[in-house]
Amino acid sequence: MRRRKEGGGRGAGGCRAVVRRWARRGGKPTRFFLSCSRRLPVPECVLAMFREEELEEKRDDSSRHGGRVRCFPHERGNWATHVYLPYQAQEEFLELLELLASHARTYVPSLTTMEEFHVSLSQSVVLRYHWINPFMQSLKEHLASFHRFFCVADRVKVYTNQNKTRTFVGLEVSTGHFQLLELVSEVDKVMEEYDLPVFFKDPSFHISMAWCIGDLRGSLEGQCLQELQDIVDRFEDSARILRVQWEQIRCKSGNKFFSFPLR
C-alpha cells in the first residue's frame, strides 16, 4: 500500500502544511484558499482573519493619518492592542478644546485637535490573532468587580510618546488617580499572562486633546502652558465639564473593539 506523504492529506493539518509552503513562495493565503476551495471547504473565520489583516496592512500608511508612524511595524498575524477608558466629548468640552488649540497654535501652528478622547490603561502592545479572544475573556474576568467612578481632569500638561516622534497637549487627572491605578493593576495582570509590557510606572493619567509631529515640548511648555491653564481655569462651567464619570472600559485590537461595562 502506498504511503501518503507527510502533510499531503486533505485534512486540516495537510492544508496548513500546504499553506505554509505556499506562503514561503510568496503566495497570498486568500488566493490559496480560493484556489483549493472546491476540494476543501475553508472555515469563514479563517478567511475573515486574512481579509482583516489585509485591510489592516492598507491602513498602515503614514500618509493617511498626518504623518503618524506606528511604534512597531505591522506584521501579518500581529494586532496592535490598547486598553483605555473612552470619553464622550460634549459640546462644552469641544468649545474648550477649540479655545486651547487656537491659543496653542500661536506657538505651534501644526497642532491638530484629537477626534476621539480617552484615558489610557495600557501601553499599545502586540497580540497574535489567536490570542485576541482569550485575552478579552481574561480582561473581562479581571475587570468584572469594578464600579463606575468619577475623575477630574483639569491640569494642562504636555507629553511626548516614548520615541519622541509626537507631542501632545492633555488634561491630567487630578482626582480619581487611585481608582485608575487599581484598574491598571488588573490590566497589568492580564498583560503578564501573555508576557506583554505592563503600563508605565507612576503614570500621569490624562486625556489628550491635541497633537503634533516631533518633540515640541520646548515650544509648548513654560509661558504657553501657563496661558493654557489660565484658559481652563477661567472657562465657564469647567468644573462641571471636566468631572468625568467612567462607565465602561474598552479595548481596541486591530480594527476590533471590545467593551467591558463597569457596575
PDB file of C-alpha atoms in Angstrom:
ATOM      1  CA  MET A   1       0.000   0.000   0.000  1.00  0.00           C
ATOM      2  CA  ARG A   2       1.340   3.428  -0.932  1.00  0.00           C
ATOM      3  CA  ARG A   3       2.051   5.700   1.984  1.00  0.00           C
ATOM      4  CA  ARG A   4       0.649   9.190   1.845  1.00  0.00           C
ATOM      5  CA  LYS A   5       3.356  11.832   2.058  1.00  0.00           C
ATOM      6  CA  GLU A   6       3.520  13.820   5.289  1.00  0.00           C
ATOM      7  CA  GLY A   7       1.433  16.984   5.026  1.00  0.00           C
ATOM      8  CA  GLY A   8      -0.125  15.825   1.788  1.00  0.00           C
ATOM      9  CA  GLY A   9      -3.530  14.841   3.167  1.00  0.00           C
ATOM     10  CA  ARG A  10      -6.668  16.840   2.722  1.00  0.00           C
ATOM     11  CA  GLY A  11      -7.324  17.269   6.416  1.00  0.00           C
ATOM     12  CA  ALA A  12      -6.719  20.463   8.363  1.00  0.00           C
ATOM     13  CA  GLY A  13      -3.076  19.562   9.142  1.00  0.00           C
ATOM     14  CA  GLY A  14      -2.319  18.845   5.493  1.00  0.00           C
ATOM     15  CA  CYS A  15      -3.949  22.076   4.446  1.00  0.00           C
ATOM     16  CA  ARG A  16      -1.870  24.057   6.929  1.00  0.00           C
ATOM     17  CA  ALA A  17       1.327  22.481   5.645  1.00  0.00           C
ATOM     18  CA  VAL A  18       0.442  23.391   2.064  1.00  0.00           C
ATOM     19  CA  VAL A  19      -0.414  26.956   3.155  1.00  0.00           C
ATOM     20  CA  ARG A  20       2.991  27.308   4.796  1.00  0.00           C
ATOM     21  CA  ARG A  21       4.755  26.120   1.632  1.00  0.00           C
ATOM     22  CA  TRP A  22       2.574  28.445  -0.460  1.00  0.00           C
ATOM     23  CA  ALA A  23       3.373  31.436   1.826  1.00  0.00           C
ATOM     24  CA  ARG A  24       7.143  30.713   1.678  1.00  0.00           C
ATOM     25  CA  ARG A  25       6.927  31.056  -2.101  1.00  0.00           C
ATOM     26  CA  GLY A  26       5.286  34.466  -1.771  1.00  0.00           C
ATOM     27  CA  GLY A  27       1.700  33.351  -2.375  1.00  0.00           C
ATOM     28  CA  LYS A  28      -1.304  35.087  -0.753  1.00  0.00           C
ATOM     29  CA  PRO A  29      -3.155  32.769   1.679  1.00  0.00           C
ATOM     30  CA  THR A  30      -6.506  34.077   0.477  1.00  0.00           C
ATOM     31  CA  ARG A  31      -5.625  33.162  -3.088  1.00  0.00           C
ATOM     32  CA  PHE A  32      -4.602  29.687  -1.995  1.00  0.00           C
ATOM     33  CA  PHE A  33      -7.842  29.106  -0.120  1.00  0.00           C
ATOM     34  CA  LEU A  34      -9.887  30.279  -3.075  1.00  0.00           C
ATOM     35  CA  SER A  35      -7.939  28.028  -5.429  1.00  0.00           C
ATOM     36  CA  CYS A  36      -8.459  24.923  -3.299  1.00  0.00           C
ATOM     37  CA  SER A  37     -11.972  25.709  -2.075  1.00  0.00           C
ATOM     38  CA  ARG A  38     -13.512  23.112  -4.431  1.00  0.00           C
ATOM     39  CA  ARG A  39     -11.558  20.369  -2.719  1.00  0.00           C
ATOM     40  CA  LEU A  40     -11.504  21.525   0.897  1.00  0.00           C
ATOM     41  CA  PRO A  41     -14.061  23.882   2.497  1.00  0.00           C
ATOM     42  CA  VAL A  42     -12.304  26.595   4.480  1.00  0.00           C
ATOM     43  CA  PRO A  43     -13.965  27.970   7.634  1.00  0.00           C
ATOM     44  CA  GLU A  44     -15.229  31.515   7.217  1.00  0.00           C
ATOM     45  CA  CYS A  45     -13.385  32.587  10.378  1.00  0.00           C
ATOM     46  CA  VAL A  46     -10.063  31.659   8.743  1.00  0.00           C
ATOM     47  CA  LEU A  47     -10.832  33.564   5.549  1.00  0.00           C
ATOM     48  CA  ALA A  48     -12.029  36.531   7.635  1.00  0.00           C
ATOM     49  CA  MET A  49      -8.742  36.578   9.514  1.00  0.00           C
ATOM     50  CA  PHE A  50      -6.750  37.089   6.327  1.00  0.00           C
ATOM     51  CA  ARG A  51      -9.219  39.658   4.948  1.00  0.00           C
ATOM     52  CA  GLU A  52      -8.967  41.675   8.180  1.00  0.00           C
ATOM     53  CA  GLU A  53      -5.176  41.528   8.158  1.00  0.00           C
ATOM     54  CA  GLU A  54      -5.008  42.707   4.545  1.00  0.00           C
ATOM     55  CA  LEU A  55      -7.281  45.634   5.480  1.00  0.00           C
ATOM     56  CA  GLU A  56      -5.009  46.449   8.423  1.00  0.00           C
ATOM     57  CA  GLU A  57      -1.966  46.450   6.122  1.00  0.00           C
ATOM     58  CA  LYS A  58      -3.653  49.004   3.851  1.00  0.00           C
ATOM     59  CA  ARG A  59      -4.251  51.245   6.875  1.00  0.00           C
ATOM     60  CA  ASP A  60      -0.565  51.080   7.846  1.00  0.00           C
ATOM     61  CA  ASP A  61       0.271  54.131   5.711  1.00  0.00           C
ATOM     62  CA  SER A  62       1.506  57.292   7.454  1.00  0.00           C
ATOM     63  CA  SER A  63       0.288  59.490   4.584  1.00  0.00           C
ATOM     64  CA  ARG A  64      -3.282  58.556   5.554  1.00  0.00           C
ATOM     65  CA  HIS A  65      -3.019  59.906   9.104  1.00  0.00           C
ATOM     66  CA  GLY A  66      -0.990  63.088   9.183  1.00  0.00           C
ATOM     67  CA  GLY A  67       2.471  61.516   9.142  1.00  0.00           C
ATOM     68  CA  ARG A  68       1.978  59.493  12.317  1.00  0.00           C
ATOM     69  CA  VAL A  69       4.183  56.403  12.455  1.00  0.00           C
ATOM     70  CA  ARG A  70       3.461  53.133  14.277  1.00  0.00           C
ATOM     71  CA  CYS A  71       5.503  52.387  17.386  1.00  0.00           C
ATOM     72  CA  PHE A  72       6.049  48.954  15.821  1.00  0.00           C
ATOM     73  CA  PRO A  73       5.609  47.847  12.179  1.00  0.00           C
ATOM     74  CA  HIS A  74       2.526  45.876  11.201  1.00  0.00           C
ATOM     75  CA  GLU A  75       3.180  42.190  10.581  1.00  0.00           C
ATOM     76  CA  ARG A  76       0.680  39.602   9.432  1.00  0.00           C
ATOM     77  CA  GLY A  77      -0.850  37.938  12.479  1.00  0.00           C
ATOM     78  CA  ASN A  78       0.142  40.774  14.864  1.00  0.00           C
ATOM     79  CA  TRP A  79      -2.611  43.087  16.138  1.00  0.00           C
ATOM     80  CA  ALA A  80      -1.904  46.405  17.867  1.00  0.00           C
ATOM     81  CA  THR A  81      -3.907  46.385  21.118  1.00  0.00           C
ATOM     82  CA  HIS A  82      -4.735  49.120  23.634  1.00  0.00           C
ATOM     83  CA  VAL A  83      -6.917  49.217  26.795  1.00  0.00           C
ATOM     84  CA  TYR A  84      -8.498  52.540  27.757  1.00  0.00           C
ATOM     85  CA  LEU A  85     -11.432  54.464  29.238  1.00  0.00           C
ATOM     86  CA  PRO A  86     -13.384  56.173  26.410  1.00  0.00           C
ATOM     87  CA  TYR A  87     -14.581  59.762  26.908  1.00  0.00           C
ATOM     88  CA  GLN A  88     -17.622  61.005  25.001  1.00  0.00           C
ATOM     89  CA  ALA A  89     -16.979  64.722  24.461  1.00  0.00           C
ATOM     90  CA  GLN A  90     -19.893  67.113  24.993  1.00  0.00           C
ATOM     91  CA  GLU A  91     -20.378  70.412  23.162  1.00  0.00           C
ATOM     92  CA  GLU A  92     -18.917  72.485  26.013  1.00  0.00           C
ATOM     93  CA  PHE A  93     -15.790  70.314  26.106  1.00  0.00           C
ATOM     94  CA  LEU A  94     -15.299  70.812  22.356  1.00  0.00           C
ATOM     95  CA  GLU A  95     -15.649  74.579  22.849  1.00  0.00           C
ATOM     96  CA  LEU A  96     -12.899  74.482  25.475  1.00  0.00           C
ATOM     97  CA  LEU A  97     -10.778  72.313  23.174  1.00  0.00           C
ATOM     98  CA  GLU A  98     -11.069  74.851  20.349  1.00  0.00           C
ATOM     99  CA  LEU A  99     -10.054  77.712  22.661  1.00  0.00           C
ATOM    100  CA  LEU A 100      -6.994  75.792  23.857  1.00  0.00           C
ATOM    101  CA  ALA A 101      -5.972  74.647  20.367  1.00  0.00           C
ATOM    102  CA  SER A 102      -6.362  78.125  18.850  1.00  0.00           C
ATOM    103  CA  HIS A 103      -4.154  79.661  21.524  1.00  0.00           C
ATOM    104  CA  ALA A 104      -1.548  76.867  21.382  1.00  0.00           C
ATOM    105  CA  ARG A 105      -1.273  77.296  17.582  1.00  0.00           C
ATOM    106  CA  THR A 106       0.226  80.737  18.153  1.00  0.00           C
ATOM    107  CA  TYR A 107       3.228  78.776  19.498  1.00  0.00           C
ATOM    108  CA  VAL A 108       2.970  75.599  17.347  1.00  0.00           C
ATOM    109  CA  PRO A 109       0.940  76.190  14.130  1.00  0.00           C
ATOM    110  CA  SER A 110       0.943  72.463  13.218  1.00  0.00           C
ATOM    111  CA  LEU A 111      -1.043  71.448  16.303  1.00  0.00           C
ATOM    112  CA  THR A 112      -4.030  69.208  15.410  1.00  0.00           C
ATOM    113  CA  THR A 113      -7.023  68.521  17.674  1.00  0.00           C
ATOM    114  CA  MET A 114      -7.883  64.946  18.602  1.00  0.00           C
ATOM    115  CA  GLU A 115     -11.013  63.393  17.120  1.00  0.00           C
ATOM    116  CA  GLU A 116     -11.506  60.837  19.918  1.00  0.00           C
ATOM    117  CA  PHE A 117     -10.720  61.118  23.614  1.00  0.00           C
ATOM    118  CA  HIS A 118      -9.733  58.596  26.280  1.00  0.00           C
ATOM    119  CA  VAL A 119      -7.585  57.812  29.310  1.00  0.00           C
ATOM    120  CA  SER A 120      -5.106  55.001  28.643  1.00  0.00           C
ATOM    121  CA  LEU A 121      -4.904  51.985  30.961  1.00  0.00           C
ATOM    122  CA  SER A 122      -2.205  50.160  28.988  1.00  0.00           C
ATOM    123  CA  GLN A 123       0.570  50.705  26.538  1.00  0.00           C
ATOM    124  CA  SER A 124      -0.013  49.749  22.917  1.00  0.00           C
ATOM    125  CA  VAL A 125       1.036  46.103  22.717  1.00  0.00           C
ATOM    126  CA  VAL A 126       1.079  43.395  20.059  1.00  0.00           C
ATOM    127  CA  LEU A 127      -1.324  40.453  20.232  1.00  0.00           C
ATOM    128  CA  ARG A 128      -1.247  37.424  17.999  1.00  0.00           C
ATOM    129  CA  TYR A 129      -4.570  36.893  16.225  1.00  0.00           C
ATOM    130  CA  HIS A 130      -5.364  33.653  18.049  1.00  0.00           C
ATOM    131  CA  TRP A 131      -4.754  35.373  21.426  1.00  0.00           C
ATOM    132  CA  ILE A 132      -7.436  38.020  20.966  1.00  0.00           C
ATOM    133  CA  ASN A 133     -10.494  36.135  22.262  1.00  0.00           C
ATOM    134  CA  PRO A 134      -8.803  34.549  25.314  1.00  0.00           C
ATOM    135  CA  PHE A 135      -7.134  37.887  26.090  1.00  0.00           C
ATOM    136  CA  MET A 136     -10.519  39.657  26.073  1.00  0.00           C
ATOM    137  CA  GLN A 137     -12.061  36.936  28.229  1.00  0.00           C
ATOM    138  CA  SER A 138      -9.274  37.363  30.778  1.00  0.00           C
ATOM    139  CA  LEU A 139      -9.779  41.146  30.768  1.00  0.00           C
ATOM    140  CA  LYS A 140     -13.493  40.645  31.365  1.00  0.00           C
ATOM    141  CA  GLU A 141     -12.827  38.422  34.381  1.00  0.00           C
ATOM    142  CA  HIS A 142     -10.253  40.764  35.931  1.00  0.00           C
ATOM    143  CA  LEU A 143     -12.413  43.882  35.495  1.00  0.00           C
ATOM    144  CA  ALA A 144     -15.786  42.381  36.446  1.00  0.00           C
ATOM    145  CA  SER A 145     -15.819  43.678  40.039  1.00  0.00           C
ATOM    146  CA  PHE A 146     -15.147  47.360  39.298  1.00  0.00           C
ATOM    147  CA  HIS A 147     -17.807  50.024  39.781  1.00  0.00           C
ATOM    148  CA  ARG A 148     -18.357  53.298  37.959  1.00  0.00           C
ATOM    149  CA  PHE A 149     -16.396  56.233  39.345  1.00  0.00           C
ATOM    150  CA  PHE A 150     -15.565  59.903  38.743  1.00  0.00           C
ATOM    151  CA  CYS A 151     -12.355  61.637  37.763  1.00  0.00           C
ATOM    152  CA  VAL A 152     -11.469  65.318  37.447  1.00  0.00           C
ATOM    153  CA  ALA A 153      -9.110  66.154  34.563  1.00  0.00           C
ATOM    154  CA  ASP A 154      -8.275  69.855  34.813  1.00  0.00           C
ATOM    155  CA  ARG A 155      -4.488  70.255  34.722  1.00  0.00           C
ATOM    156  CA  VAL A 156      -2.986  71.152  31.334  1.00  0.00           C
ATOM    157  CA  LYS A 157       0.198  69.197  30.660  1.00  0.00           C
ATOM    158  CA  VAL A 158       2.491  68.487  27.700  1.00  0.00           C
ATOM    159  CA  TYR A 159       3.527  64.922  26.827  1.00  0.00           C
ATOM    160  CA  THR A 160       5.518  63.041  24.206  1.00  0.00           C
ATOM    161  CA  ASN A 161       5.273  59.416  23.142  1.00  0.00           C
ATOM    162  CA  GLN A 162       8.078  57.014  24.064  1.00  0.00           C
ATOM    163  CA  ASN A 163      10.194  57.570  20.950  1.00  0.00           C
ATOM    164  CA  LYS A 164       9.613  61.371  20.965  1.00  0.00           C
ATOM    165  CA  THR A 165       8.037  61.395  17.492  1.00  0.00           C
ATOM    166  CA  ARG A 166       4.806  63.091  18.643  1.00  0.00           C
ATOM    167  CA  THR A 167       3.917  65.743  21.210  1.00  0.00           C
ATOM    168  CA  PHE A 168       0.536  66.016  22.950  1.00  0.00           C
ATOM    169  CA  VAL A 169      -1.337  68.647  24.932  1.00  0.00           C
ATOM    170  CA  GLY A 170      -3.506  66.896  27.507  1.00  0.00           C
ATOM    171  CA  LEU A 171      -5.619  67.365  30.608  1.00  0.00           C
ATOM    172  CA  GLU A 172      -4.078  65.474  33.528  1.00  0.00           C
ATOM    173  CA  VAL A 173      -6.294  63.737  36.067  1.00  0.00           C
ATOM    174  CA  SER A 174      -6.154  65.485  39.441  1.00  0.00           C
ATOM    175  CA  THR A 175      -8.861  63.457  41.241  1.00  0.00           C
ATOM    176  CA  GLY A 176      -9.534  59.733  40.771  1.00  0.00           C
ATOM    177  CA  HIS A 177      -5.884  58.664  40.449  1.00  0.00           C
ATOM    178  CA  PHE A 178      -6.227  55.843  42.994  1.00  0.00           C
ATOM    179  CA  GLN A 179      -9.150  54.183  41.167  1.00  0.00           C
ATOM    180  CA  LEU A 180      -7.230  54.370  37.884  1.00  0.00           C
ATOM    181  CA  LEU A 181      -4.211  52.696  39.482  1.00  0.00           C
ATOM    182  CA  GLU A 182      -6.457  49.854  40.677  1.00  0.00           C
ATOM    183  CA  LEU A 183      -7.731  49.333  37.129  1.00  0.00           C
ATOM    184  CA  VAL A 184      -4.199  49.388  35.718  1.00  0.00           C
ATOM    185  CA  SER A 185      -3.139  46.791  38.286  1.00  0.00           C
ATOM    186  CA  GLU A 186      -5.727  44.332  36.924  1.00  0.00           C
ATOM    187  CA  VAL A 187      -4.929  45.139  33.298  1.00  0.00           C
ATOM    188  CA  ASP A 188      -1.230  44.574  34.052  1.00  0.00           C
ATOM    189  CA  LYS A 189      -2.032  41.099  35.389  1.00  0.00           C
ATOM    190  CA  VAL A 190      -3.601  40.200  32.045  1.00  0.00           C
ATOM    191  CA  MET A 191      -0.587  41.606  30.198  1.00  0.00           C
ATOM    192  CA  GLU A 192       1.730  39.477  32.318  1.00  0.00           C
ATOM    193  CA  GLU A 193      -0.270  36.357  31.446  1.00  0.00           C
ATOM    194  CA  TYR A 194       0.709  36.939  27.807  1.00  0.00           C
ATOM    195  CA  ASP A 195       4.254  38.165  28.551  1.00  0.00           C
ATOM    196  CA  LEU A 196       3.372  41.666  27.306  1.00  0.00           C
ATOM    197  CA  PRO A 197       4.662  45.038  28.617  1.00  0.00           C
ATOM    198  CA  VAL A 198       2.781  46.412  31.628  1.00  0.00           C
ATOM    199  CA  PHE A 199       1.796  50.073  31.998  1.00  0.00           C
ATOM    200  CA  PHE A 200       4.240  52.842  32.883  1.00  0.00           C
ATOM    201  CA  LYS A 201       5.499  53.187  36.447  1.00  0.00           C
ATOM    202  CA  ASP A 202       3.989  56.229  38.216  1.00  0.00           C
ATOM    203  CA  PRO A 203       1.718  57.064  35.248  1.00  0.00           C
ATOM    204  CA  SER A 204       0.304  60.527  34.557  1.00  0.00           C
ATOM    205  CA  PHE A 205      -3.283  59.707  33.587  1.00  0.00           C
ATOM    206  CA  HIS A 206      -4.621  62.240  31.106  1.00  0.00           C
ATOM    207  CA  ILE A 207      -6.993  62.982  28.228  1.00  0.00           C
ATOM    208  CA  SER A 208      -5.022  64.007  25.136  1.00  0.00           C
ATOM    209  CA  MET A 209      -6.631  66.971  23.386  1.00  0.00           C
ATOM    210  CA  ALA A 210      -4.230  67.899  20.555  1.00  0.00           C
ATOM    211  CA  TRP A 211      -1.014  66.642  18.970  1.00  0.00           C
ATOM    212  CA  CYS A 212       1.766  67.497  16.547  1.00  0.00           C
ATOM    213  CA  ILE A 213       4.661  65.684  14.877  1.00  0.00           C
ATOM    214  CA  GLY A 214       8.045  65.804  16.612  1.00  0.00           C
ATOM    215  CA  ASP A 215       9.245  66.715  20.108  1.00  0.00           C
ATOM    216  CA  LEU A 216       7.969  70.290  20.577  1.00  0.00           C
ATOM    217  CA  ARG A 217       7.822  70.404  24.361  1.00  0.00           C
ATOM    218  CA  GLY A 218      10.153  73.389  24.346  1.00  0.00           C
ATOM    219  CA  SER A 219       7.593  75.438  22.420  1.00  0.00           C
ATOM    220  CA  LEU A 220       4.523  74.346  24.391  1.00  0.00           C
ATOM    221  CA  GLU A 221       5.811  74.296  27.958  1.00  0.00           C
ATOM    222  CA  GLY A 222       6.569  77.374  30.041  1.00  0.00           C
ATOM    223  CA  GLN A 223       4.644  80.502  29.013  1.00  0.00           C
ATOM    224  CA  CYS A 224       2.309  78.662  26.624  1.00  0.00           C
ATOM    225  CA  LEU A 225       1.416  76.027  29.212  1.00  0.00           C
ATOM    226  CA  GLN A 226       0.588  78.678  31.833  1.00  0.00           C
ATOM    227  CA  GLU A 227      -1.643  80.537  29.399  1.00  0.00           C
ATOM    228  CA  LEU A 228      -3.469  77.336  28.508  1.00  0.00           C
ATOM    229  CA  GLN A 229      -4.049  76.585  32.191  1.00  0.00           C
ATOM    230  CA  ASP A 230      -5.471  80.079  32.649  1.00  0.00           C
ATOM    231  CA  ILE A 231      -7.964  79.405  29.838  1.00  0.00           C
ATOM    232  CA  VAL A 232      -9.111  76.206  31.585  1.00  0.00           C
ATOM    233  CA  ASP A 233      -9.410  77.895  34.978  1.00  0.00           C
ATOM    234  CA  ARG A 234     -11.473  80.789  33.570  1.00  0.00           C
ATOM    235  CA  PHE A 235     -13.691  78.699  31.313  1.00  0.00           C
ATOM    236  CA  GLU A 236     -17.340  78.807  32.345  1.00  0.00           C
ATOM    237  CA  ASP A 237     -18.521  75.551  33.932  1.00  0.00           C
ATOM    238  CA  SER A 238     -15.067  73.974  33.579  1.00  0.00           C
ATOM    239  CA  ALA A 239     -15.501  72.295  36.985  1.00  0.00           C
ATOM    240  CA  ARG A 240     -18.603  70.530  35.664  1.00  0.00           C
ATOM    241  CA  ILE A 241     -17.435  69.510  32.186  1.00  0.00           C
ATOM    242  CA  LEU A 242     -14.032  68.271  33.418  1.00  0.00           C
ATOM    243  CA  ARG A 243     -15.597  65.981  36.028  1.00  0.00           C
ATOM    244  CA  VAL A 244     -15.940  62.710  34.130  1.00  0.00           C
ATOM    245  CA  GLN A 245     -17.907  59.611  35.093  1.00  0.00           C
ATOM    246  CA  TRP A 246     -16.380  56.445  33.678  1.00  0.00           C
ATOM    247  CA  GLU A 247     -18.970  53.829  32.743  1.00  0.00           C
ATOM    248  CA  GLN A 248     -17.031  51.338  30.641  1.00  0.00           C
ATOM    249  CA  ILE A 249     -13.553  50.128  29.733  1.00  0.00           C
ATOM    250  CA  ARG A 250     -12.745  49.484  26.111  1.00  0.00           C
ATOM    251  CA  CYS A 251     -10.061  47.531  24.311  1.00  0.00           C
ATOM    252  CA  LYS A 252      -9.125  48.047  20.675  1.00  0.00           C
ATOM    253  CA  SER A 253      -7.251  45.254  18.893  1.00  0.00           C
ATOM    254  CA  GLY A 254      -6.554  45.986  15.232  1.00  0.00           C
ATOM    255  CA  ASN A 255      -9.934  47.020  13.836  1.00  0.00           C
ATOM    256  CA  LYS A 256     -11.920  45.244  16.565  1.00  0.00           C
ATOM    257  CA  PHE A 257     -13.454  46.930  19.637  1.00  0.00           C
ATOM    258  CA  PHE A 258     -14.415  45.202  22.899  1.00  0.00           C
ATOM    259  CA  SER A 259     -16.367  46.867  25.731  1.00  0.00           C
ATOM    260  CA  PHE A 260     -16.431  45.993  29.432  1.00  0.00           C
ATOM    261  CA  PRO A 261     -19.190  47.879  31.323  1.00  0.00           C
ATOM    262  CA  LEU A 262     -18.426  48.980  34.878  1.00  0.00           C
ATOM    263  CA  ARG A 263     -21.001  48.005  37.525  1.00  0.00           C
TER     264      ARG A 263
END
